[in-house]
Structure formats: C-alpha cells, structure tokens
Amino acid sequence: MKTVDSSQHIGKWRLRFVYGVAFVLFLVAAGRLFYLTVVDKAFLQNQGEIRAVRTESIPATRGMILDRRGEPLAVSTPTWTIIANPRALWKMPSDPTIGVGPEQEIKRLAEVMGVGRAWLQEKFEANKKRSFMYLRRQIPPQEADAIMAAKVVGVSKTKEYKRFYPAGEVASHVVGFTNIDDKGQEGIELAYDGALQGQPGQRSYVKDLSGNIIRGIGAEKNERPGENIELSIDLRLQYLAYRELKAAVNEHRATSASAVILDVKTGEILAMVNQPSYNPNDRTKLEYEDLRNRAVIDLFEPGSTMKPFTISAALMSGQYSTETTINTSPGYLRFGRFTIRDAANYGVIDFEKLLIKSSNVGASKIALSLPQDAVWNMDYELGIGSPVGIGFPGEASGVLPSHPKWHPSEIATLSYGYGLSVSTLQLAQAYMALANGGYRVPVTIFKQDVPAEGKQVIPHQVAKDVVKMMEAVVQRGSGRAAQIPGYRVAGKTGTVHKVGSKGYEYDQYIALFAGVAPASDPRLAMVVMVNDPKGREYYGGEVAAPVFSRVMEGALTTLNIYPDLPEGLREVRLKTKKLPYQVAQGS
C-alpha cells in the first residue's frame, strides 16, 4: 500500500516538474518576445529595413532652355536605366540540375540584353560584394520592359532623364550639354546648372529578392522640377548665321570662325555661332577643340575695326571736327626702326576718307596729337580689356595694355587696332554702343523685357557722325560687299596678321567685318571673324563682309525692320556690291 502511495507521489512530482519547466520556458519565451518587440524593436526594424527596404531618389526633370520665342534648345526626355544587385544574385540558391542559380540567371540576362555571357558574368563577379551596379543606362521604355520581362534575380529598373538638343550643332556652343548623370558640362548647361537641376524627390519601399516592389513605406517626398531658362537667342537668326559662317569657312578653307549679332537697344545676344561646331546629341566623335565657344574665348587683334573709335576719341577731344583733314604724306610714319605704312600715299584726307582708305598713318597721327591716354580711355569705356560678363565659363577678358608712360609707337599701333586683343563678342559690344548713339547697355544672353540701365560713353552726336562715316566705307570703300538690298549699312573691315611664336605671320590672316544696320537708325550690330582663310581671298572685305551682308539681310527681314534706303538708290547700290576694289594694307 505504501509502495503505491510512493509511486503516486513520484508521478505527481514529475508532473509538477514538467509543468514548472514548461512554465519557465513560457516565461523565457514571453520575456524574449517582450524584449524583441518592445526593448529591441528599433534595432530589429533597422536590420529588417537594411535587408528589405530601399530608399530611392526620384530624379527631378531638368529645366528647359528656350530661345526668345519659346523654341526649345534643350529638353529632357524620360528614359529607363537597368540596375542590378550582384550580392543578391550570388546569394540565391543554386541547383544546376533544374537550371537554377547565378550562372543561369546571367545567361538569361545576357540573351535578353544582347551581350556576351562571358563579359556579363565577369562584370557580376567583379562586383560580387556590391549591392548596386549599372547594367544599361538611359534606354527606351520598350527595351527596358523586354529586359525586365526576363525577371532576373536582383535586376530592376529606375527612371532617369536624358537631355536632347533640338537645334543640334547650330546652338551647341551657347547651350552646351550635360553628362550622363545630367550635370552641366559646357555652355548654359554648366553656367546655370544649379537652377536647371531642380530638387530630386525620395521614396522608400520594400523589395523582394528579384527586385520587385512589394509595398511602399511612408509618404513620398515629391521632386521639384528645374527652372526653365529663356535666352535672348533667336533661333531663326542663329540658324541663318550658322549656315552662312559654315559656308564661308568651307569656301575659304579657314581654320575657324565666329559671328555675333546684338540688339543695340537692349544688349541682347540674338545669335552667337562658331566654326567648327559639334552635335551635342552625338558626341562619339567629339574633338576637344570643337567645344570652344570662340566668340567669347578666342582673342585676336581687331586691327582696322578699331579706327572708328580712334576717330570718336578725336571728336570727343574738341581738337577735331568732322571737317578736319590730316596729312598722311608720304604714306608712312617712322619710329626708329619701326615703320607704319599705308597701302599708298593718300595725301591730305578727312576722317571719312581715312576710314574709306583705312589709313594707318592717319589714325596714328590723330592718336599722337591727343592726350596719351585718350584712345586707351575710349577703348576702356567700350569694354575692351574687360569680360563682357554674360556668365559663360572661360570667358576671356581681352587685353588692353596700360603704361605709366606711353611710347609714341604704342599709341600709334593702338589707334589702328594692334597691341590689344578682343573677342568677337567684345568687339560687337563696342559697335553696339556706337550704333546706340554712344549709349552702352550691358550685354546679356537672357531675354529682356525692359532694357537694363546703361552708360553714355560717346556723345550722341559724335556717335551719329562716326556711323555716317562708316556708311561711306560700305558705299565706296573696302566694305562694299556688306551692302544689303534696301538698307543703309555702316561698318568697317579689318585684315590682321596673325601672331605666331616668332612674331607676326605675314602669310596668315584674320579677316574681320564689324557693322550696324539700318544705318539711319541702327537696330542690329554684327561682327564676323574668320580665322586663317587659305586662298587668294583673305581680306576682311572679301571674306567677312559677304557673310555680314547675307546674315544681316536675313535678320532684318526676319525681324520686320523696315528698309531705310531710298527707292531710287536701291538698284544702283546693288550693282556695285561685288565690284573689285582697292584694299588698303591692314583694312
């Protein structure tokens, strides 16, 4: 009987022990669960998010670049980029017997992408420890959908924007371009990259092993598109100037060229073109030299195109009037071993004939009779030697030498455009001020609703008198090829010897023409520079003036600027347009 009681007692004790152990295990499990869900919750959530949650940047649409009439010069189009998670791919289960594993996934991906399997596998192996890798960037939606349809483990797509330039090479030096990451590299794209970029958005989501989005987490932060930029460029004039400049470079086998058109009332750049150029939509064969915006970067001596400003300084001094004459005999001027020459002995000439004949001796004698810094001050007030300030990367300031004591030969050479250097844009700025009654307004690449405040740098009457003299250069002098049917044109030619490593190269030239139209009330100023024309024609009046004529004629017509040449003179003037003419040395 006692034995039975002892057995029952032991059984009850064992049962209680089991219950006790179970209870303790329950407490341990409950405690652990409490610890994981309450105490260590943040850590676990963070670890889970690291493994499954992804935060993705939502790219912002880059702002458009437009011409003054709203024509697009740079736009962004949505594309897809294929990305991969190599780490996830290599961690997937592998069973070659049923065709499952990283190698099999890479094989399927290579087939759908149309690339070599060995190359793709090597790429994945090289990035085995990484969780992000680009496979193909900025591709059309159809191509991206075909790749995603293969459902390769770790492969997904993300949205990007690709820049497109409708005007191509015509406006490439103005607009510039972006790289594959949508960052500005040249031109307006670089100079105003911050404004164009916008602010990217952000979103978080959970992805499975194959890269498919399971669900979103939290609220999205919306992206902010970049600002649109409206330029002063008129694409119609830009096309016209580009076409004619390219034709001239081909015809004369020139090394390079540039041209700028300015609105003389507002300072707006209506066209700015260069040769050689490049296509920003296809940069596979891009040469570094093609990137140069030569109109604002390349410097040259302006030569005889500076003579109108020497005359302006003379008229402003009060020592001269429009009727004053200068004796240029015997056709040369000596400074020790240095001699300044004209093409012929022009004898006694007035200011108008000085410009028509492009007399270096006449310009030198005028400058030497003035205070030694008179010509320098005139050039400085016109912006020579200072950046124009339109915000372009690499803009050159030019060179306007200053001396505490000037040597007479330095004053003389400055008077006819040697010993200083300018860009095409700087020279156009100077002619713009002359055409605008001597009132210089800031040059801008942006469309202006209201002209910016400027400065009177040349008295109004002096500017009018000089423009009238320049009109005679086009009527009867070296600029006759710049004439335009129905319009009065004023301008000045220039033919400058290029500077080489050992001084001036007497078989290499820069051909220039700077002019304004209509001469009765100028609205446009234009400068054409052709570098190193290789042929029998190399003078500014032969090479650059015809380009000016064709482009300016189209520009005046396009902008509906009414002809100012009297009806009876139009046909007579046209007959003399292409007649041969005597060109003075340096003109």
Coordinates of C-alpha atoms in Angstrom, one line a residue:
M1 CA 0.0 0.0 0.0
K2 CA 2.9 2.3 0.9
T3 CA 4.6 1.4 -2.4
V4 CA 1.6 2.6 -4.4
D5 CA 1.4 5.8 -2.4
S6 CA 5.1 6.4 -3.1
S7 CA 4.6 5.8 -6.8
Q8 CA 1.7 8.2 -7.0
H9 CA 3.8 10.8 -5.1
I10 CA 6.7 10.5 -7.6
G11 CA 4.3 10.7 -10.5
K12 CA 2.7 13.9 -9.2
W13 CA 6.2 15.4 -8.5
R14 CA 7.3 14.6 -12.1
L15 CA 4.1 16.2 -13.5
R16 CA 4.7 19.3 -11.4
F17 CA 8.3 19.4 -12.6
V18 CA 7.2 19.2 -16.3
Y19 CA 4.6 21.9 -15.7
G20 CA 7.3 24.0 -14.0
V21 CA 9.8 23.6 -16.8
A22 CA 7.1 24.4 -19.3
F23 CA 6.1 27.5 -17.3
V24 CA 9.7 28.6 -17.1
L25 CA 10.2 28.1 -20.8
F26 CA 7.0 30.1 -21.4
L27 CA 8.3 32.9 -19.2
V28 CA 11.6 32.8 -21.1
A29 CA 9.8 32.9 -24.4
A30 CA 7.5 35.6 -23.3
G31 CA 10.4 37.6 -21.9
R32 CA 12.3 37.2 -25.1
L33 CA 9.3 38.1 -27.1
F34 CA 8.8 41.2 -25.0
Y35 CA 12.4 42.1 -25.3
L36 CA 12.3 41.7 -29.1
T37 CA 9.0 43.5 -29.7
V38 CA 9.5 46.3 -27.1
V39 CA 13.0 46.7 -25.9
D40 CA 14.9 45.8 -29.1
K41 CA 12.3 46.9 -31.6
A42 CA 14.2 49.7 -33.1
F43 CA 17.3 47.6 -33.7
L44 CA 15.3 44.8 -35.3
Q45 CA 13.3 47.2 -37.5
N46 CA 16.5 48.8 -38.7
Q47 CA 18.1 45.4 -39.5
G48 CA 14.9 44.4 -41.4
E49 CA 14.9 47.6 -43.4
I50 CA 18.6 47.1 -44.3
R51 CA 17.7 43.8 -45.8
A52 CA 14.4 44.6 -47.4
V53 CA 13.7 48.3 -47.5
R54 CA 15.2 50.5 -50.2
T55 CA 15.2 54.3 -50.4
E56 CA 15.2 55.6 -53.9
S57 CA 15.9 59.1 -55.2
I58 CA 13.2 60.4 -57.6
P59 CA 15.0 62.4 -60.3
A60 CA 13.7 65.9 -61.0
T61 CA 13.1 67.0 -64.5
R62 CA 15.9 69.3 -65.6
G63 CA 14.6 72.7 -66.7
M64 CA 14.3 73.5 -70.4
I65 CA 16.4 76.0 -72.2
L66 CA 14.4 78.1 -74.7
D67 CA 15.1 80.7 -77.3
R68 CA 13.4 84.1 -77.0
R69 CA 10.3 82.9 -78.9
G70 CA 9.9 79.8 -76.8
E71 CA 11.6 77.4 -79.2
P72 CA 13.2 74.5 -77.2
L73 CA 17.0 74.4 -77.3
A74 CA 17.4 71.8 -74.6
V75 CA 14.8 69.4 -73.2
S76 CA 14.8 66.3 -71.0
T77 CA 13.0 63.1 -72.0
P78 CA 12.2 60.2 -69.6
T79 CA 14.2 57.0 -70.0
W80 CA 14.9 53.9 -68.0
T81 CA 18.1 52.6 -66.5
I82 CA 18.7 48.9 -65.8
I83 CA 20.5 48.3 -62.5
A84 CA 21.5 45.1 -60.6
N85 CA 22.2 43.8 -57.1
P86 CA 25.1 41.4 -57.6
R87 CA 25.2 40.4 -54.0
A88 CA 21.6 39.3 -54.1
L89 CA 22.2 37.3 -57.3
W90 CA 25.2 35.4 -55.9
K91 CA 23.3 34.6 -52.7
M92 CA 20.5 32.9 -54.4
P93 CA 20.2 29.0 -54.2
S94 CA 22.0 27.1 -56.9
D95 CA 20.9 23.8 -58.4
P96 CA 22.2 23.3 -61.9
T97 CA 20.2 20.1 -62.3
I98 CA 17.0 22.1 -62.5
G99 CA 18.5 25.2 -64.2
V100 CA 18.5 27.4 -61.1
G101 CA 21.5 29.6 -60.0
P102 CA 23.5 32.7 -60.6
E103 CA 25.1 31.4 -63.8
Q104 CA 21.7 30.5 -65.3
E105 CA 20.4 34.0 -64.4
I106 CA 23.3 35.7 -66.0
K107 CA 22.9 33.5 -69.1
R108 CA 19.2 34.6 -69.5
L109 CA 20.1 38.2 -68.8
A110 CA 22.9 38.2 -71.5
E111 CA 20.5 36.8 -74.1
V112 CA 17.8 39.4 -73.4
M113 CA 20.4 42.3 -73.3
G114 CA 22.2 41.0 -76.4
V115 CA 25.6 41.0 -74.8
G116 CA 28.2 38.3 -74.4
R117 CA 27.7 35.9 -71.5
A118 CA 31.3 35.8 -70.5
W119 CA 31.6 39.6 -70.4
L120 CA 28.4 39.9 -68.3
Q121 CA 29.5 37.2 -65.9
E122 CA 32.9 38.8 -65.4
K123 CA 31.1 42.1 -64.6
F124 CA 28.9 40.4 -62.0
E125 CA 31.9 38.6 -60.5
A126 CA 33.9 41.8 -60.2
N127 CA 31.1 43.4 -58.3
K128 CA 30.1 40.3 -56.3
K129 CA 30.2 42.1 -52.9
R130 CA 28.3 45.2 -54.1
S131 CA 24.6 45.7 -53.9
F132 CA 24.4 48.2 -56.8
M133 CA 25.6 48.2 -60.4
Y134 CA 24.6 49.8 -63.6
L135 CA 23.8 47.5 -66.5
R136 CA 22.4 49.8 -69.1
R137 CA 21.6 53.5 -68.8
Q138 CA 19.1 55.7 -70.4
I139 CA 17.4 53.3 -72.7
P140 CA 13.9 53.5 -74.3
P141 CA 10.9 52.0 -72.3
Q142 CA 10.4 49.1 -74.8
E143 CA 14.0 47.9 -74.3
A144 CA 13.7 48.2 -70.5
D145 CA 10.4 46.3 -70.5
A146 CA 12.0 43.5 -72.5
I147 CA 14.8 43.1 -70.0
M148 CA 12.5 43.3 -67.0
A149 CA 10.3 40.6 -68.5
A150 CA 13.1 38.1 -68.0
K151 CA 12.6 38.5 -64.2
V152 CA 16.3 38.0 -63.5
V153 CA 17.1 37.9 -59.7
G154 CA 18.5 41.2 -58.5
V155 CA 17.8 43.1 -61.7
S156 CA 15.5 46.2 -61.6
K157 CA 14.9 49.4 -63.4
T158 CA 14.9 53.1 -62.4
K159 CA 13.8 56.2 -64.1
E160 CA 16.3 58.8 -65.5
Y161 CA 16.1 61.7 -67.8
K162 CA 18.2 62.1 -71.0
R163 CA 19.0 65.5 -72.4
F164 CA 18.1 66.2 -76.1
Y165 CA 19.1 69.3 -78.1
P166 CA 16.7 70.0 -81.0
A167 CA 18.9 72.6 -82.6
G168 CA 21.9 70.3 -82.6
E169 CA 25.2 71.8 -83.6
V170 CA 23.6 75.1 -84.5
A171 CA 23.3 76.2 -80.9
S172 CA 25.7 73.9 -79.2
H173 CA 28.3 76.5 -78.1
V174 CA 25.6 78.6 -76.5
V175 CA 23.5 75.8 -74.9
G176 CA 26.4 73.3 -74.1
F177 CA 25.5 69.8 -72.9
T178 CA 25.1 67.6 -69.8
N179 CA 26.9 64.3 -69.0
I180 CA 25.1 61.0 -68.4
D181 CA 24.4 62.0 -64.8
D182 CA 22.5 65.1 -66.0
K183 CA 25.2 67.5 -64.8
G184 CA 26.1 70.5 -67.0
Q185 CA 29.4 70.3 -68.7
E186 CA 29.5 73.3 -71.2
G187 CA 27.7 76.5 -72.0
I188 CA 24.5 77.5 -70.3
E189 CA 24.1 73.9 -69.1
L190 CA 27.2 74.4 -67.0
A191 CA 26.9 78.1 -66.1
Y192 CA 23.4 77.7 -64.7
D193 CA 23.5 74.1 -63.7
G194 CA 22.1 74.8 -60.2
A195 CA 19.0 76.5 -61.5
L196 CA 18.3 73.9 -64.2
Q197 CA 18.8 70.8 -61.9
G198 CA 15.8 71.2 -59.6
Q199 CA 15.4 69.2 -56.4
P200 CA 15.1 65.4 -56.5
G201 CA 12.4 63.6 -54.5
Q202 CA 12.6 60.5 -52.4
R203 CA 10.5 57.4 -51.7
S204 CA 11.0 54.2 -49.6
Y205 CA 9.7 50.7 -50.4
V206 CA 10.1 47.0 -49.7
K207 CA 11.6 44.9 -52.4
D208 CA 11.8 41.1 -52.8
L209 CA 14.9 39.2 -53.9
S210 CA 14.0 39.7 -57.5
G211 CA 13.9 43.4 -57.1
N212 CA 10.1 43.7 -57.4
I213 CA 8.4 46.3 -55.2
I214 CA 6.1 44.7 -52.6
R215 CA 4.8 47.9 -50.9
G216 CA 5.7 51.5 -50.3
I217 CA 6.7 52.8 -46.9
G218 CA 5.8 56.3 -45.7
A219 CA 4.9 59.3 -47.7
E220 CA 6.9 60.2 -50.8
K221 CA 8.9 63.5 -51.0
N222 CA 7.9 65.0 -54.3
E223 CA 10.6 66.2 -56.7
R224 CA 10.8 69.9 -57.7
P225 CA 11.5 70.4 -61.5
G226 CA 14.3 72.7 -62.5
E227 CA 13.7 76.2 -63.7
N228 CA 13.3 76.9 -67.4
I229 CA 15.8 79.4 -68.8
E230 CA 14.7 81.8 -71.6
L231 CA 17.6 83.0 -73.7
S232 CA 17.9 86.1 -75.8
I233 CA 18.9 84.0 -78.8
D234 CA 16.6 84.0 -81.8
L235 CA 16.8 80.5 -83.3
R236 CA 15.9 81.8 -86.7
L237 CA 18.9 84.2 -86.7
Q238 CA 21.1 81.5 -85.1
Y239 CA 20.3 79.1 -88.0
L240 CA 21.0 81.8 -90.6
A241 CA 24.3 82.9 -89.1
Y242 CA 25.5 79.3 -88.6
R243 CA 24.7 78.4 -92.2
E244 CA 26.5 81.3 -93.7
L245 CA 29.5 81.1 -91.4
K246 CA 30.0 77.4 -92.1
A247 CA 29.7 78.1 -95.9
A248 CA 32.4 80.8 -95.7
V249 CA 34.7 78.6 -93.7
N250 CA 34.4 75.8 -96.3
E251 CA 34.7 78.2 -99.2
H252 CA 37.9 79.9 -97.9
R253 CA 39.3 76.8 -96.2
A254 CA 39.5 78.7 -92.9
T255 CA 40.7 77.2 -89.6
S256 CA 37.8 78.6 -87.6
A257 CA 35.3 81.5 -87.4
S258 CA 32.8 83.2 -85.2
A259 CA 29.9 85.7 -85.5
V260 CA 27.8 87.6 -83.1
I261 CA 24.6 89.6 -83.6
L262 CA 23.4 92.1 -80.9
D263 CA 20.3 94.1 -80.4
V264 CA 21.8 97.6 -80.0
K265 CA 18.9 98.9 -77.9
T266 CA 18.7 96.1 -75.3
G267 CA 22.1 94.5 -75.4
E268 CA 20.6 91.1 -76.1
I269 CA 22.6 88.5 -78.0
L270 CA 20.4 87.4 -80.9
A271 CA 22.9 85.0 -82.4
M272 CA 26.3 83.6 -81.5
V273 CA 27.8 81.0 -83.7
N274 CA 31.2 79.3 -84.2
Q275 CA 33.0 77.1 -86.5
P276 CA 34.0 74.3 -86.1
S277 CA 31.0 73.1 -84.1
Y278 CA 29.7 69.8 -82.7
N279 CA 26.5 67.9 -82.3
P280 CA 25.6 67.6 -78.6
N281 CA 23.2 64.7 -79.3
D282 CA 26.1 62.5 -80.7
R283 CA 29.4 63.1 -79.0
T284 CA 31.1 59.9 -80.1
K285 CA 33.5 61.7 -82.5
L286 CA 33.9 64.9 -80.5
E287 CA 37.2 66.7 -80.7
Y288 CA 38.2 68.9 -77.7
E289 CA 38.8 71.9 -80.0
D290 CA 35.2 71.8 -81.2
L291 CA 34.0 72.6 -77.7
R292 CA 35.4 76.1 -77.8
N293 CA 32.9 78.9 -77.8
R294 CA 35.3 81.0 -79.8
A295 CA 33.1 84.1 -79.8
V296 CA 33.8 84.6 -76.1
I297 CA 37.0 82.6 -75.6
D298 CA 39.3 83.2 -78.6
L299 CA 41.2 86.6 -78.6
F300 CA 42.6 88.4 -81.6
E301 CA 43.9 91.8 -82.6
P302 CA 41.0 93.7 -84.0
G303 CA 43.0 95.8 -86.5
S304 CA 41.3 98.5 -88.5
T305 CA 37.9 97.8 -87.0
M306 CA 39.1 100.0 -84.1
K307 CA 39.7 103.1 -86.2
P308 CA 36.1 104.4 -85.8
F309 CA 36.8 104.5 -82.0
T310 CA 40.0 106.4 -82.6
I311 CA 38.0 109.0 -84.6
S312 CA 35.4 109.0 -81.8
A313 CA 38.1 109.9 -79.3
A314 CA 39.4 112.7 -81.6
L315 CA 35.9 114.2 -82.0
M316 CA 35.3 114.0 -78.2
S317 CA 38.6 115.8 -77.5
G318 CA 37.4 119.1 -79.1
Q319 CA 40.6 119.3 -81.1
Y320 CA 38.9 117.9 -84.2
S321 CA 35.7 118.3 -86.2
T322 CA 34.2 116.2 -88.9
E323 CA 35.7 118.6 -91.5
T324 CA 39.3 118.3 -90.1
T325 CA 41.9 117.0 -92.5
I326 CA 45.1 115.1 -91.8
N327 CA 48.2 115.0 -94.0
T328 CA 49.2 111.4 -94.4
S329 CA 52.1 112.1 -96.8
P330 CA 54.4 110.4 -97.6
G331 CA 52.3 107.4 -96.8
Y332 CA 54.4 106.1 -93.9
L333 CA 55.5 107.1 -90.4
R334 CA 58.8 106.0 -88.8
F335 CA 59.6 105.4 -85.1
G336 CA 63.2 104.4 -85.1
R337 CA 63.4 101.1 -86.8
F338 CA 59.6 100.6 -86.7
T339 CA 57.6 101.9 -89.7
I340 CA 53.8 102.3 -90.1
R341 CA 52.7 102.2 -93.7
D342 CA 49.6 102.8 -95.8
A343 CA 48.8 101.0 -99.0
A344 CA 49.5 104.2 -100.8
N345 CA 50.3 107.9 -100.2
Y346 CA 46.8 109.3 -99.7
G347 CA 48.0 112.8 -99.0
V348 CA 45.6 115.1 -97.2
I349 CA 42.4 113.3 -96.2
D350 CA 39.4 113.9 -93.9
F351 CA 38.1 111.5 -91.4
E352 CA 35.6 109.9 -93.7
K353 CA 38.3 109.2 -96.3
L354 CA 40.6 107.9 -93.5
L355 CA 38.0 105.2 -92.8
I356 CA 37.4 104.5 -96.5
K357 CA 41.1 104.1 -97.3
S358 CA 41.8 102.6 -93.8
S359 CA 44.8 104.8 -93.3
N360 CA 47.1 103.6 -90.5
V361 CA 49.2 106.7 -90.8
G362 CA 46.1 109.0 -90.4
A363 CA 44.9 107.1 -87.4
S364 CA 48.3 107.2 -85.8
K365 CA 48.8 110.9 -86.3
I366 CA 45.4 111.6 -84.8
A367 CA 46.2 109.4 -81.7
L368 CA 49.6 111.0 -81.3
S369 CA 48.1 114.5 -81.3
L370 CA 45.7 113.6 -78.4
P371 CA 46.5 113.2 -74.7
Q372 CA 48.4 109.9 -74.4
D373 CA 45.6 108.0 -72.8
A374 CA 42.7 109.4 -74.9
V375 CA 42.5 106.3 -77.2
W376 CA 43.0 104.0 -74.3
N377 CA 40.2 105.6 -72.3
M378 CA 37.9 105.3 -75.3
D379 CA 38.6 101.6 -75.7
Y380 CA 38.2 101.0 -72.0
E381 CA 34.8 102.8 -71.8
L382 CA 33.7 100.5 -74.6
G383 CA 34.5 97.4 -72.6
I384 CA 37.8 96.4 -74.3
G385 CA 40.0 94.5 -71.9
S386 CA 37.2 93.6 -69.5
P387 CA 34.9 90.5 -69.5
V388 CA 31.6 91.2 -71.1
G389 CA 30.0 89.4 -68.1
I390 CA 27.4 87.1 -69.6
G391 CA 28.3 84.3 -67.3
F392 CA 29.8 81.9 -69.8
P393 CA 32.5 79.5 -68.5
G394 CA 36.0 80.5 -69.6
E395 CA 35.0 84.0 -70.9
A396 CA 38.1 85.9 -71.9
S397 CA 38.7 89.5 -70.7
G398 CA 40.8 90.5 -73.6
V399 CA 44.0 92.6 -73.4
L400 CA 44.1 96.4 -73.2
P401 CA 47.7 97.3 -72.2
S402 CA 48.2 100.2 -69.9
H403 CA 51.5 102.0 -69.4
P404 CA 52.5 104.8 -67.0
K405 CA 54.4 106.4 -69.9
W406 CA 53.4 105.5 -73.4
H407 CA 55.9 105.2 -76.2
P408 CA 54.7 107.0 -79.4
S409 CA 54.8 103.8 -81.4
E410 CA 52.5 102.1 -78.8
I411 CA 50.0 104.9 -79.0
A412 CA 50.1 104.7 -82.8
T413 CA 49.6 101.0 -83.0
L414 CA 46.7 101.1 -80.5
S415 CA 45.0 103.6 -82.8
Y416 CA 44.6 101.1 -85.6
G417 CA 43.9 98.0 -83.5
Y418 CA 47.3 96.4 -82.9
G419 CA 48.8 95.8 -79.5
L420 CA 45.5 94.9 -77.9
S421 CA 43.2 91.9 -78.2
V422 CA 39.5 91.3 -78.1
S423 CA 36.9 88.5 -78.5
T424 CA 34.2 88.6 -81.2
L425 CA 31.7 89.4 -78.5
Q426 CA 33.7 92.3 -77.1
L427 CA 34.1 93.9 -80.5
A428 CA 30.4 93.5 -81.1
Q429 CA 29.7 95.2 -77.8
A430 CA 31.8 98.2 -78.8
Y431 CA 30.0 98.5 -82.1
M432 CA 26.7 98.1 -80.3
A433 CA 27.4 101.2 -78.2
L434 CA 28.5 103.2 -81.2
A435 CA 25.2 102.2 -83.0
N436 CA 23.1 103.1 -80.0
G437 CA 24.0 106.8 -80.1
G438 CA 27.1 106.2 -77.8
Y439 CA 24.9 104.7 -75.1
R440 CA 26.4 101.4 -73.8
V441 CA 23.9 98.9 -72.3
P442 CA 25.0 95.7 -70.6
V443 CA 25.2 92.7 -73.0
T444 CA 23.1 89.7 -72.0
I445 CA 22.3 86.2 -73.1
F446 CA 18.9 86.3 -71.5
K447 CA 15.7 87.7 -72.9
Q448 CA 15.0 91.2 -71.6
D449 CA 11.5 92.7 -71.2
V450 CA 13.0 96.0 -70.1
P451 CA 16.5 97.1 -71.2
A452 CA 19.0 97.4 -68.4
E453 CA 20.3 100.8 -67.4
G454 CA 23.5 101.7 -69.4
K455 CA 26.0 104.5 -69.7
Q456 CA 26.7 107.2 -72.2
V457 CA 30.3 106.5 -73.3
I458 CA 30.3 108.5 -76.5
P459 CA 28.4 111.8 -77.1
H460 CA 25.3 111.1 -79.1
Q461 CA 26.2 113.4 -82.0
V462 CA 29.7 112.0 -82.2
A463 CA 28.4 108.5 -82.5
K464 CA 26.0 109.6 -85.2
D465 CA 28.8 111.3 -87.1
V466 CA 31.1 108.2 -86.9
V467 CA 28.3 105.9 -88.0
K468 CA 27.7 108.1 -91.0
M469 CA 31.5 107.9 -91.9
M470 CA 31.3 104.1 -91.6
E471 CA 28.4 104.1 -94.0
A472 CA 30.8 105.6 -96.6
V473 CA 33.1 102.6 -96.1
V474 CA 30.3 100.3 -97.2
Q475 CA 29.2 102.6 -100.0
R476 CA 32.6 103.4 -101.6
G477 CA 35.3 101.6 -99.7
S478 CA 36.5 98.2 -98.7
G479 CA 33.2 97.2 -97.2
R480 CA 31.1 97.3 -100.4
A481 CA 30.4 93.5 -100.2
A482 CA 28.5 94.2 -97.0
Q483 CA 25.8 96.1 -98.8
I484 CA 22.2 94.9 -98.3
P485 CA 19.3 95.5 -100.8
G486 CA 17.0 98.2 -99.5
Y487 CA 19.1 99.1 -96.4
R488 CA 21.8 101.5 -95.4
V489 CA 24.7 99.7 -93.8
A490 CA 27.6 101.1 -91.8
G491 CA 30.7 99.2 -91.0
K492 CA 34.4 98.7 -91.1
T493 CA 36.6 95.9 -92.4
G494 CA 39.8 94.6 -90.8
T495 CA 42.6 92.3 -92.0
V496 CA 45.0 91.4 -89.3
H497 CA 48.3 89.4 -89.5
K498 CA 48.2 86.5 -87.0
V499 CA 50.6 86.4 -84.2
G500 CA 52.9 83.3 -84.2
S501 CA 55.7 82.1 -81.9
K502 CA 58.2 84.4 -83.5
G503 CA 56.0 87.4 -84.1
Y504 CA 53.6 88.3 -86.9
E505 CA 52.9 85.6 -89.6
Y506 CA 52.8 87.5 -92.8
D507 CA 51.1 84.7 -94.7
Q508 CA 48.3 84.1 -92.1
Y509 CA 45.4 86.5 -91.6
I510 CA 42.3 87.1 -89.6
A511 CA 39.5 88.6 -91.7
L512 CA 37.0 90.9 -89.9
F513 CA 33.9 92.9 -90.6
A514 CA 32.0 94.8 -88.0
G515 CA 28.9 96.7 -88.9
V516 CA 25.5 98.0 -88.0
A517 CA 22.1 98.3 -89.8
P518 CA 19.9 100.1 -90.7
A519 CA 22.4 103.0 -90.6
S520 CA 19.7 105.6 -90.3
D521 CA 18.5 104.2 -87.0
P522 CA 20.7 101.1 -86.1
R523 CA 18.9 98.2 -84.6
L524 CA 21.5 95.4 -85.0
A525 CA 25.2 95.2 -84.6
M526 CA 27.2 92.3 -86.0
V527 CA 30.8 91.1 -86.1
V528 CA 32.2 88.4 -88.3
M529 CA 35.6 86.9 -87.7
V530 CA 37.2 84.4 -90.0
N531 CA 40.5 82.9 -88.8
D532 CA 43.2 82.0 -91.3
P533 CA 41.4 81.8 -94.7
K534 CA 43.6 79.9 -97.1
G535 CA 43.1 81.1 -100.6
R536 CA 43.6 84.1 -102.8
E537 CA 40.9 86.0 -100.8
Y538 CA 41.8 86.8 -97.3
Y539 CA 40.9 90.5 -96.8
G540 CA 38.0 91.3 -94.4
G541 CA 36.1 92.9 -97.2
E542 CA 36.4 89.8 -99.3
V543 CA 35.9 87.1 -96.7
A544 CA 33.9 88.5 -93.8
A545 CA 31.8 91.3 -95.3
P546 CA 29.8 89.0 -97.6
V547 CA 28.9 86.9 -94.6
F548 CA 27.7 90.0 -92.8
S549 CA 25.6 91.0 -95.8
R550 CA 23.8 87.7 -96.2
V551 CA 23.2 87.2 -92.5
M552 CA 22.2 90.8 -91.8
E553 CA 19.8 90.9 -94.7
G554 CA 18.0 87.8 -93.4
A555 CA 18.0 89.1 -89.9
L556 CA 16.5 92.5 -90.9
T557 CA 13.8 90.8 -92.9
T558 CA 13.0 88.2 -90.2
L559 CA 12.6 90.9 -87.6
N560 CA 10.5 93.0 -89.9
I561 CA 12.8 96.0 -89.7
Y562 CA 11.7 98.4 -92.5
P563 CA 14.2 99.3 -95.3
D564 CA 15.7 102.7 -95.0
L565 CA 17.4 103.1 -98.3
P566 CA 15.5 105.5 -100.7
E567 CA 13.8 103.6 -103.6
G568 CA 15.8 105.3 -106.3
L569 CA 19.2 104.3 -104.9
R570 CA 18.5 100.6 -104.2
E571 CA 19.2 99.2 -107.7
V572 CA 22.2 101.5 -108.2
R573 CA 23.8 100.4 -104.9
L574 CA 23.3 96.7 -105.6
K575 CA 25.2 97.0 -108.9
T576 CA 28.4 97.9 -107.1
K577 CA 28.1 95.3 -104.5
K578 CA 30.6 92.8 -105.9
L579 CA 32.8 95.1 -107.9
P580 CA 36.6 94.7 -107.4
Y581 CA 38.0 97.4 -105.1
Q582 CA 41.3 98.7 -103.8
V583 CA 42.1 97.5 -100.3
A584 CA 44.4 99.4 -98.0
Q585 CA 47.1 97.4 -96.1
G586 CA 45.6 96.5 -92.7
S587 CA 42.0 97.1 -93.8

